[in-house]
CSV table of C-alpha atoms in Angstrom, one decimal:
chain,number,residue,atom,x,y,z
A,1,MET,CA,6.0,2.6,39.9
A,2,LYS,CA,7.3,5.6,38.0
A,3,ILE,CA,10.4,4.8,35.9
A,4,HIS,CA,13.0,7.8,33.9
A,5,LEU,CA,14.7,7.2,30.9
A,6,ILE,CA,17.6,8.6,30.0
A,7,SER,CA,18.3,7.8,26.0
A,8,LEU,CA,21.8,8.9,25.1
A,9,GLY,CA,23.2,8.1,21.1
A,10,CYS,CA,22.0,7.7,18.4
A,11,PRO,CA,18.9,8.4,16.1
A,12,LYS,CA,19.2,3.9,16.0
A,13,ASN,CA,19.0,4.0,20.2
A,14,THR,CA,16.7,7.1,20.3
A,15,SER,CA,14.0,4.0,18.4
A,16,ASP,CA,15.3,1.7,20.7
A,17,SER,CA,14.3,3.6,24.1
A,18,GLU,CA,10.6,4.4,23.0
A,19,TYR,CA,10.1,0.3,22.5
A,20,LEU,CA,11.6,0.4,25.9
A,21,ALA,CA,9.6,2.7,27.0
A,22,GLY,CA,6.3,1.4,25.7
A,23,LEU,CA,7.3,-2.2,27.3
A,24,LEU,CA,7.6,-0.6,29.8
A,25,GLN,CA,4.6,1.7,30.0
A,26,ALA,CA,2.3,-1.5,28.7
A,27,SER,CA,3.3,-3.5,32.1
A,28,GLY,CA,2.0,-0.5,33.9
A,29,ALA,CA,4.7,1.2,35.5
A,30,SER,CA,4.6,5.6,34.8
A,31,ILE,CA,7.6,7.2,32.7
A,32,THR,CA,7.9,10.6,34.4
A,33,ASP,CA,10.5,13.0,32.8
A,34,GLU,CA,12.0,14.1,36.1
A,35,VAL,CA,14.3,12.5,37.7
A,36,ASP,CA,13.4,14.0,41.0
A,37,GLU,CA,9.8,12.3,41.1
A,38,ALA,CA,11.3,8.7,40.0
A,39,ASP,CA,11.4,5.3,41.1
A,40,VAL,CA,13.9,4.4,39.2
A,41,ALA,CA,16.5,5.4,37.0
A,42,ILE,CA,17.0,3.2,33.2
A,43,VAL,CA,19.5,5.1,31.0
A,44,ASN,CA,19.8,2.8,27.3
A,45,THR,CA,23.9,3.7,26.9
A,46,CYS,CA,26.0,4.1,24.1
A,47,GLY,CA,29.6,2.8,23.4
A,48,PHE,CA,30.5,3.0,20.5
A,49,ILE,CA,33.2,5.7,20.1
A,50,ARG,CA,35.1,6.8,23.6
A,51,PRO,CA,33.2,10.3,24.2
A,52,ALA,CA,30.3,8.0,24.7
A,53,VAL,CA,31.4,5.8,26.6
A,54,GLU,CA,32.8,8.8,29.1
A,55,GLU,CA,29.1,10.5,28.4
A,56,SER,CA,27.4,7.7,29.3
A,57,VAL,CA,29.7,6.4,33.0
A,58,ALA,CA,29.3,10.2,33.7
A,59,VAL,CA,25.3,9.5,33.5
A,60,ILE,CA,25.7,6.7,35.4
A,61,LEU,CA,27.8,7.9,38.3
A,62,ASP,CA,25.4,11.0,38.4
A,63,LEU,CA,22.5,8.4,38.7
A,64,GLU,CA,24.6,6.9,41.4
A,65,GLU,CA,25.4,10.5,43.3
A,66,LEU,CA,21.0,10.8,43.8
A,67,LYS,CA,20.6,7.0,44.7
A,68,GLN,CA,22.9,7.2,47.5
A,69,LYS,CA,21.5,10.2,48.6
A,70,GLY,CA,17.8,8.5,48.8
A,71,GLY,CA,16.1,10.4,45.4
A,72,LEU,CA,16.3,6.9,43.9
A,73,LYS,CA,15.7,3.3,44.6
A,74,LYS,CA,17.0,1.8,41.7
A,75,ILE,CA,18.8,1.8,38.7
A,76,CYS,CA,19.0,0.0,35.2
A,77,VAL,CA,21.8,0.4,32.7
A,78,ALA,CA,21.3,-0.5,28.8
A,79,GLY,CA,22.5,-0.3,25.5
A,80,CYS,CA,25.4,-1.0,23.8
A,81,LEU,CA,27.6,0.2,26.4
A,82,VAL,CA,26.6,-3.1,28.2
A,83,ASN,CA,28.1,-5.1,24.8
A,84,ARG,CA,30.9,-3.6,25.4
A,85,TYR,CA,32.1,-3.5,28.9
A,86,GLY,CA,29.5,-5.2,30.8
A,87,ASP,CA,31.6,-7.4,32.8
A,88,ASP,CA,34.3,-4.2,33.7
A,89,LEU,CA,31.3,-2.2,34.6
A,90,LYS,CA,30.1,-4.2,36.7
A,91,LYS,CA,32.9,-3.9,39.2
A,92,GLU,CA,33.2,-0.4,38.8
A,93,LEU,CA,30.1,0.7,39.2
A,94,PRO,CA,28.4,-1.6,42.5
A,95,SER,CA,25.7,0.7,42.4
A,96,VAL,CA,23.5,-0.4,39.6
A,97,ASP,CA,21.0,-2.8,40.3
A,98,PHE,CA,20.5,-4.1,37.2
A,99,TRP,CA,22.0,-4.1,33.2
A,100,ALA,CA,20.9,-5.4,29.5
A,101,GLY,CA,22.6,-5.6,26.3
A,102,ALA,CA,20.6,-3.8,23.2
A,103,GLU,CA,17.3,-4.8,22.9
A,104,GLU,CA,16.7,-6.8,26.1
A,105,TRP,CA,14.1,-5.4,27.2
A,106,ALA,CA,11.9,-7.8,28.8
A,107,PRO,CA,14.3,-9.5,30.8
A,108,LEU,CA,14.7,-5.6,32.0
A,109,ALA,CA,11.1,-5.0,33.1
A,110,ARG,CA,10.9,-8.2,34.5
A,111,SER,CA,13.5,-7.2,37.1
A,112,LEU,CA,11.5,-4.7,38.2
A,113,GLY,CA,8.6,-6.9,39.2
A,114,LEU,CA,6.6,-5.9,35.6
A,115,GLN,CA,5.8,-8.3,33.1
A,116,PRO,CA,6.1,-7.3,30.1
A,117,PRO,CA,3.4,-7.6,26.8
A,118,ALA,CA,3.9,-10.7,24.5
A,119,GLN,CA,3.9,-7.9,21.3
A,120,PRO,CA,6.5,-4.9,21.3
A,121,VAL,CA,4.6,-1.5,22.3
A,122,ARG,CA,5.7,1.6,21.1
A,123,GLY,CA,5.7,5.4,23.6
A,124,ILE,CA,7.1,8.0,23.4
A,125,ILE,CA,9.9,9.9,25.3
A,126,PRO,CA,11.5,13.2,26.1
A,127,GLU,CA,14.3,12.9,22.4
A,128,THR,CA,10.7,11.9,20.1
A,129,THR,CA,9.9,14.4,17.8
A,130,PRO,CA,6.1,13.7,17.0
A,131,TRP,CA,6.1,15.6,13.4
A,132,SER,CA,9.4,13.0,12.1
A,133,ARG,CA,9.3,9.3,14.2
A,134,TYR,CA,13.0,7.2,13.0
A,135,LEU,CA,11.9,3.2,11.3
A,136,LYS,CA,14.9,0.9,12.4
A,137,VAL,CA,14.6,-1.7,9.7
A,138,GLY,CA,17.2,-3.3,11.6
A,139,GLU,CA,19.8,-4.2,13.6
A,140,GLY,CA,24.1,-4.8,13.0
A,141,CYS,CA,26.3,-4.7,10.5
A,142,GLU,CA,28.2,-6.5,7.9
A,143,THR,CA,30.4,-4.5,6.6
A,144,LEU,CA,34.0,-4.8,9.3
A,145,CYS,CA,35.7,-1.7,8.8
A,146,ALA,CA,38.3,-1.3,11.0
A,147,PHE,CA,38.4,1.4,12.9
A,148,CYS,CA,34.9,0.8,14.0
A,149,THR,CA,33.4,-1.5,17.2
A,150,ILE,CA,29.3,-2.0,16.4
A,151,PRO,CA,29.5,-5.6,14.5
A,152,SER,CA,31.2,-7.0,18.5
A,153,ILE,CA,28.9,-4.6,20.3
A,154,ARG,CA,25.2,-5.5,18.0
A,155,GLY,CA,25.9,-7.7,16.2
A,156,ARG,CA,25.0,-9.2,12.5
A,157,ALA,CA,22.3,-7.8,10.3
A,158,ARG,CA,19.1,-8.4,10.8
A,159,SER,CA,17.0,-7.3,9.2
A,160,ASN,CA,12.9,-6.4,10.2
A,161,PRO,CA,10.1,-8.0,7.4
A,162,ILE,CA,8.7,-5.3,5.7
A,163,PRO,CA,5.5,-5.8,5.6
A,164,ASN,CA,5.8,-5.2,9.1
A,165,LEU,CA,7.9,-1.7,9.1
A,166,VAL,CA,5.2,-0.9,6.8
A,167,ALA,CA,2.5,-1.4,9.1
A,168,GLU,CA,4.7,0.0,11.9
A,169,ALA,CA,5.4,3.3,9.4
A,170,VAL,CA,1.7,3.7,8.3
A,171,LYS,CA,0.9,3.5,12.7
A,172,LEU,CA,3.6,6.7,13.2
A,173,ALA,CA,1.3,8.7,10.4
A,174,GLU,CA,-1.3,8.3,11.8
A,175,GLU,CA,0.7,9.7,15.4
A,176,GLY,CA,0.6,12.8,13.5
A,177,ALA,CA,4.5,12.0,12.0
A,178,LYS,CA,4.8,14.4,9.2
A,179,GLU,CA,8.1,12.6,8.3
A,180,ILE,CA,9.9,8.5,8.4
A,181,CYS,CA,13.3,8.8,8.7
A,182,LEU,CA,14.7,4.9,8.1
A,183,VAL,CA,17.6,4.1,10.1
A,184,GLY,CA,19.8,1.6,10.7
A,185,GLN,CA,23.8,1.2,10.5
A,186,ASP,CA,23.0,0.3,7.1
A,187,LEU,CA,20.5,0.5,4.8
A,188,THR,CA,22.0,-0.6,1.8
A,189,ILE,CA,22.1,-4.2,3.3
A,190,TYR,CA,18.3,-4.5,4.9
A,191,GLY,CA,16.6,-7.2,3.7
A,192,ARG,CA,19.5,-9.5,3.0
A,193,ASP,CA,18.9,-12.0,5.9
A,194,LEU,CA,15.7,-12.7,5.4
A,195,TYR,CA,15.2,-12.2,1.6
A,196,GLY,CA,19.2,-13.6,-0.5
A,197,GLU,CA,19.3,-10.7,-1.5
A,198,PRO,CA,19.2,-6.8,-0.1
A,199,ARG,CA,15.3,-5.2,-0.5
A,200,LEU,CA,15.8,-1.7,0.3
A,201,GLU,CA,14.4,-0.5,-2.9
A,202,LYS,CA,11.3,-2.7,-2.3
A,203,LEU,CA,10.9,-1.3,0.8
A,204,LEU,CA,11.0,2.3,-0.1
A,205,SER,CA,8.8,1.1,-2.9
A,206,ALA,CA,6.4,-0.2,-0.4
A,207,LEU,CA,6.5,2.0,1.8
A,208,ASP,CA,5.9,4.9,-0.9
A,209,SER,CA,2.4,3.6,-1.9
A,210,GLU,CA,0.6,3.0,1.8
A,211,LEU,CA,2.4,5.7,3.0
A,212,PRO,CA,-0.6,9.0,3.0
A,213,SER,CA,0.4,11.7,0.4
A,214,ASP,CA,1.9,14.1,3.3
A,215,VAL,CA,4.4,12.0,4.4
A,216,TRP,CA,8.2,12.2,3.3
A,217,ILE,CA,10.6,9.5,3.7
A,218,ARG,CA,13.9,10.2,4.7
A,219,MET,CA,16.6,8.0,4.3
A,220,LEU,CA,20.2,8.1,6.9
A,221,TYR,CA,22.6,5.6,6.4
A,222,LEU,CA,23.5,4.3,3.4
A,223,HIS,CA,27.4,2.5,2.9
A,224,PRO,CA,28.1,4.0,-0.7
A,225,SER,CA,30.0,1.5,-2.4
A,226,ARG,CA,25.5,-0.2,-2.5
A,227,ILE,CA,24.8,3.1,-4.3
A,228,ASN,CA,24.1,3.6,-7.7
A,229,GLU,CA,23.4,5.9,-11.1
A,230,LYS,CA,19.6,4.0,-10.6
A,231,PHE,CA,19.1,4.2,-7.1
A,232,ILE,CA,19.8,7.6,-7.3
A,233,ASP,CA,17.3,8.3,-9.9
A,234,MET,CA,14.4,6.6,-8.0
A,235,VAL,CA,15.1,8.9,-5.2
A,236,ALA,CA,15.3,11.8,-7.3
A,237,GLY,CA,11.5,10.7,-8.9
A,238,SER,CA,9.9,10.6,-6.5
A,239,GLU,CA,7.7,12.9,-5.0
A,240,ARG,CA,7.6,11.0,-0.9
A,241,ILE,CA,11.1,10.1,-0.7
A,242,LEU,CA,13.2,13.1,0.1
A,243,SER,CA,16.3,14.2,-2.5
A,244,TYR,CA,18.4,13.4,0.7
A,245,LEU,CA,21.2,11.4,0.4
A,246,ASP,CA,23.4,10.8,3.7
A,247,ILE,CA,26.7,9.2,3.0
A,248,PRO,CA,29.0,8.4,5.3
A,249,VAL,CA,32.8,7.7,3.2
A,250,GLN,CA,34.9,8.4,5.5
A,251,HIS,CA,37.4,8.8,3.1
A,252,VAL,CA,38.0,9.5,-0.6
A,253,ASP,CA,42.2,8.4,-1.1
A,254,PRO,CA,42.7,4.9,-2.4
A,255,GLU,CA,45.4,4.2,0.5
A,256,ILE,CA,43.1,4.8,3.2
A,257,LEU,CA,40.0,3.5,2.4
A,258,LYS,CA,41.8,0.1,2.2
A,259,ARG,CA,43.2,-0.1,5.4
A,260,MET,CA,40.1,1.1,6.8
A,261,ASN,CA,39.1,-1.9,4.7
A,262,ARG,CA,36.2,-0.5,3.1
A,263,PRO,CA,36.0,-0.2,-0.8
A,264,PRO,CA,38.9,1.4,-2.2
A,265,ASP,CA,37.2,2.6,-4.7
A,266,GLY,CA,37.1,6.8,-4.7
A,267,GLY,CA,35.9,7.4,-8.0
A,268,HIS,CA,32.7,5.8,-7.1
A,269,ILE,CA,32.7,8.1,-4.2
A,270,ARG,CA,32.5,11.0,-6.0
A,271,ARG,CA,31.0,10.3,-9.4
A,272,ILE,CA,27.9,9.0,-7.3
A,273,PHE,CA,27.4,13.0,-5.2
A,274,SER,CA,28.6,14.6,-8.9
A,275,TYR,CA,25.1,12.6,-10.3
A,276,ALA,CA,23.2,12.9,-8.2
A,277,ARG,CA,23.8,17.0,-8.5
A,278,SER,CA,23.7,16.2,-12.3
A,279,LEU,CA,19.4,15.4,-11.3
A,280,ASP,CA,19.4,18.2,-9.2
A,281,LYS,CA,21.4,20.8,-8.5
A,282,TYR,CA,18.8,21.0,-5.4
A,283,PHE,CA,19.7,17.6,-4.5
A,284,ALA,CA,20.7,17.4,-0.5
A,285,LEU,CA,23.7,15.5,0.6
A,286,ARG,CA,25.7,14.4,4.1
A,287,THR,CA,29.1,12.6,4.8
A,288,THR,CA,31.0,11.9,7.7
A,289,LEU,CA,34.2,12.2,8.0
A,290,MET,CA,37.3,10.6,9.9
A,291,VAL,CA,40.0,12.8,9.8
A,292,GLY,CA,43.8,11.4,11.2
A,293,PHE,CA,43.8,7.9,10.2
A,294,PRO,CA,46.3,5.7,10.4
A,295,GLY,CA,49.2,6.5,7.9
A,296,GLU,CA,46.8,9.0,6.6
A,297,THR,CA,49.4,12.2,5.3
A,298,GLU,CA,49.1,15.2,4.7
A,299,THR,CA,48.4,14.9,0.8
A,300,GLN,CA,46.0,11.6,1.7
A,301,PHE,CA,44.2,15.4,3.8
A,302,GLN,CA,44.3,17.3,0.9
A,303,SER,CA,42.5,15.1,-1.6
A,304,LEU,CA,40.3,14.8,1.4
A,305,LEU,CA,39.6,18.8,1.4
A,306,ALA,CA,39.7,18.9,-1.8
A,307,PHE,CA,37.0,16.0,-2.8
A,308,LEU,CA,34.5,18.7,-0.3
A,309,GLU,CA,35.6,21.4,-2.5
A,310,ASP,CA,34.2,19.6,-6.1
A,311,ALA,CA,31.5,17.9,-4.0
A,312,MET,CA,29.8,20.4,-2.6
A,313,ILE,CA,29.0,18.3,0.3
A,314,ASP,CA,25.3,20.4,2.3
A,315,ARG,CA,26.5,18.8,5.9
A,316,VAL,CA,29.3,16.9,6.8
A,317,GLY,CA,29.9,15.2,9.8
A,318,ALA,CA,33.7,14.8,11.1
A,319,PHE,CA,35.6,12.9,13.3
A,320,THR,CA,39.0,12.2,14.1
A,321,PHE,CA,40.4,9.5,14.7
A,322,TYR,CA,40.4,7.7,18.3
A,323,PRO,CA,41.8,3.8,18.4
A,324,GLU,CA,39.1,1.4,19.8
A,325,GLU,CA,40.0,-0.7,22.1
A,326,GLY,CA,39.7,-4.1,19.4
A,327,THR,CA,39.6,-3.0,16.8
A,328,GLY,CA,42.1,-3.5,14.1
A,329,ALA,CA,42.9,0.3,13.5
A,330,ALA,CA,44.0,0.4,17.3
A,331,LEU,CA,47.3,-1.5,16.7
A,332,MET,CA,48.4,-0.1,12.9
A,333,PRO,CA,51.5,1.3,12.6
A,334,GLY,CA,51.9,5.2,11.7
A,335,GLN,CA,49.4,6.4,14.7
A,336,VAL,CA,48.8,10.4,13.9
A,337,ASP,CA,49.5,12.6,17.0
A,338,ASP,CA,46.6,13.9,18.3
A,339,ASP,CA,47.9,18.0,17.5
A,340,VAL,CA,47.8,17.1,13.8
A,341,LYS,CA,44.3,15.3,14.4
A,342,GLU,CA,43.6,18.7,15.7
A,343,SER,CA,44.7,20.5,13.5
A,344,ARG,CA,43.3,18.4,9.8
A,345,TYR,CA,39.9,18.5,12.0
A,346,ARG,CA,39.5,22.2,11.9
A,347,ARG,CA,40.5,23.1,9.0
A,348,LEU,CA,38.7,21.0,6.9
A,349,MET,CA,35.1,21.8,9.3
A,350,GLU,CA,36.8,25.6,8.2
A,351,LEU,CA,36.5,24.6,4.8
A,352,GLN,CA,33.2,23.4,5.2
A,353,SER,CA,31.6,26.0,7.0
A,354,GLU,CA,32.3,27.6,3.8
A,355,ILE,CA,30.4,24.9,1.8
A,356,SER,CA,27.7,24.8,4.0
A,357,LEU,CA,27.1,28.7,4.0
A,358,GLU,CA,27.4,28.8,-0.3
A,359,ARG,CA,24.8,26.1,-0.4
A,360,GLN,CA,22.5,27.5,1.4
A,361,SER,CA,22.2,30.9,0.2
A,362,LEU,CA,21.1,29.0,-3.5
A,363,PHE,CA,17.8,28.5,-1.4
A,364,VAL,CA,17.4,32.2,-1.1
A,365,GLY,CA,14.5,33.9,-3.0
A,366,ARG,CA,13.0,29.9,-3.1
A,367,ARG,CA,9.2,29.3,-2.4
A,368,LEU,CA,9.7,25.6,-0.4
A,369,LYS,CA,7.5,23.1,0.8
A,370,ILE,CA,8.7,22.9,4.1
A,371,LEU,CA,8.2,20.7,7.8
A,372,THR,CA,6.7,23.5,10.9
A,373,GLU,CA,8.6,22.0,13.8
A,374,GLU,CA,7.3,25.1,16.2
A,375,ILE,CA,5.9,28.7,16.0
A,376,ASP,CA,7.8,31.2,18.1
A,377,GLU,CA,4.6,33.6,18.9
A,378,GLU,CA,7.3,36.2,19.1
A,379,ALA,CA,9.3,36.2,15.9
């Protein structure tokens, strides 16, 4: 049986899809990169935000058309979209043969007549970058932000034990990975469900001591309220943990943060970014911001721009607020007009483009240790 696996969405989904691919291969199936060669197509979907939902549905519709032309025998849809809209989707997309929620890989394999192994096996998919691999430390989230669907889709936080993660990271390094990227909905609460308190620092220490000296450790998605100077000191003092913090702050105005159901301490956010740069002016900072949240005024938006100018963040991902179905923010008064949201988004990204360019100019003339992803023989 030849299976074409499509992985949509975030790095966590990429990790999930690698495990799904490994399970299918261990069950006797082969994975093909070409959908025209496949008997079965599996889509591991994203359903976090409206654009991701639309992308997932569009991919499924394309596969349905291919199936109707005789190019596929079966279509399987898995992942977050199923968790969020499963019953409705089954009515709207009758050509899909099997539905599986996030991480329901064994039932999916059995639905195809395969016998999955008892232990998880990690495989390779087209989205896999062999030199940089994701290590998913857990699943779910405890932070109930007013705009977010993840807790309702993925559930409460569940951590993977430290010994298991260390063993997996070592295996990835043995397979050639030179960078291990820790991913989760929020790394800062890692381990609380298992150990009674967060254990991210202990996990990092274990990885630091067990991984080969030429392997980097990168962290993705840290909640700002649980980052402090001690943690930043540990990161800055490590030769293996990259001086890179990905901290999605969403906003800095206290009133907006409060409405988002996030700690309303914009001052803390500013302090941790400033402290990191006080240790090392090259310390890499990334964040995610949201514009147009219900009730956001022009003055509050201006405070966001001022934050960017002060913090000089290297990379920013920005979104316009969308009233996602099932979230508290969708029902809030003070919804901002779409044209205002789009205008604020453009203004923010124009400013950030200038800041990113200025930050990049700091590296002109420096000699750096880099991770080579590809060599262009013609360059």
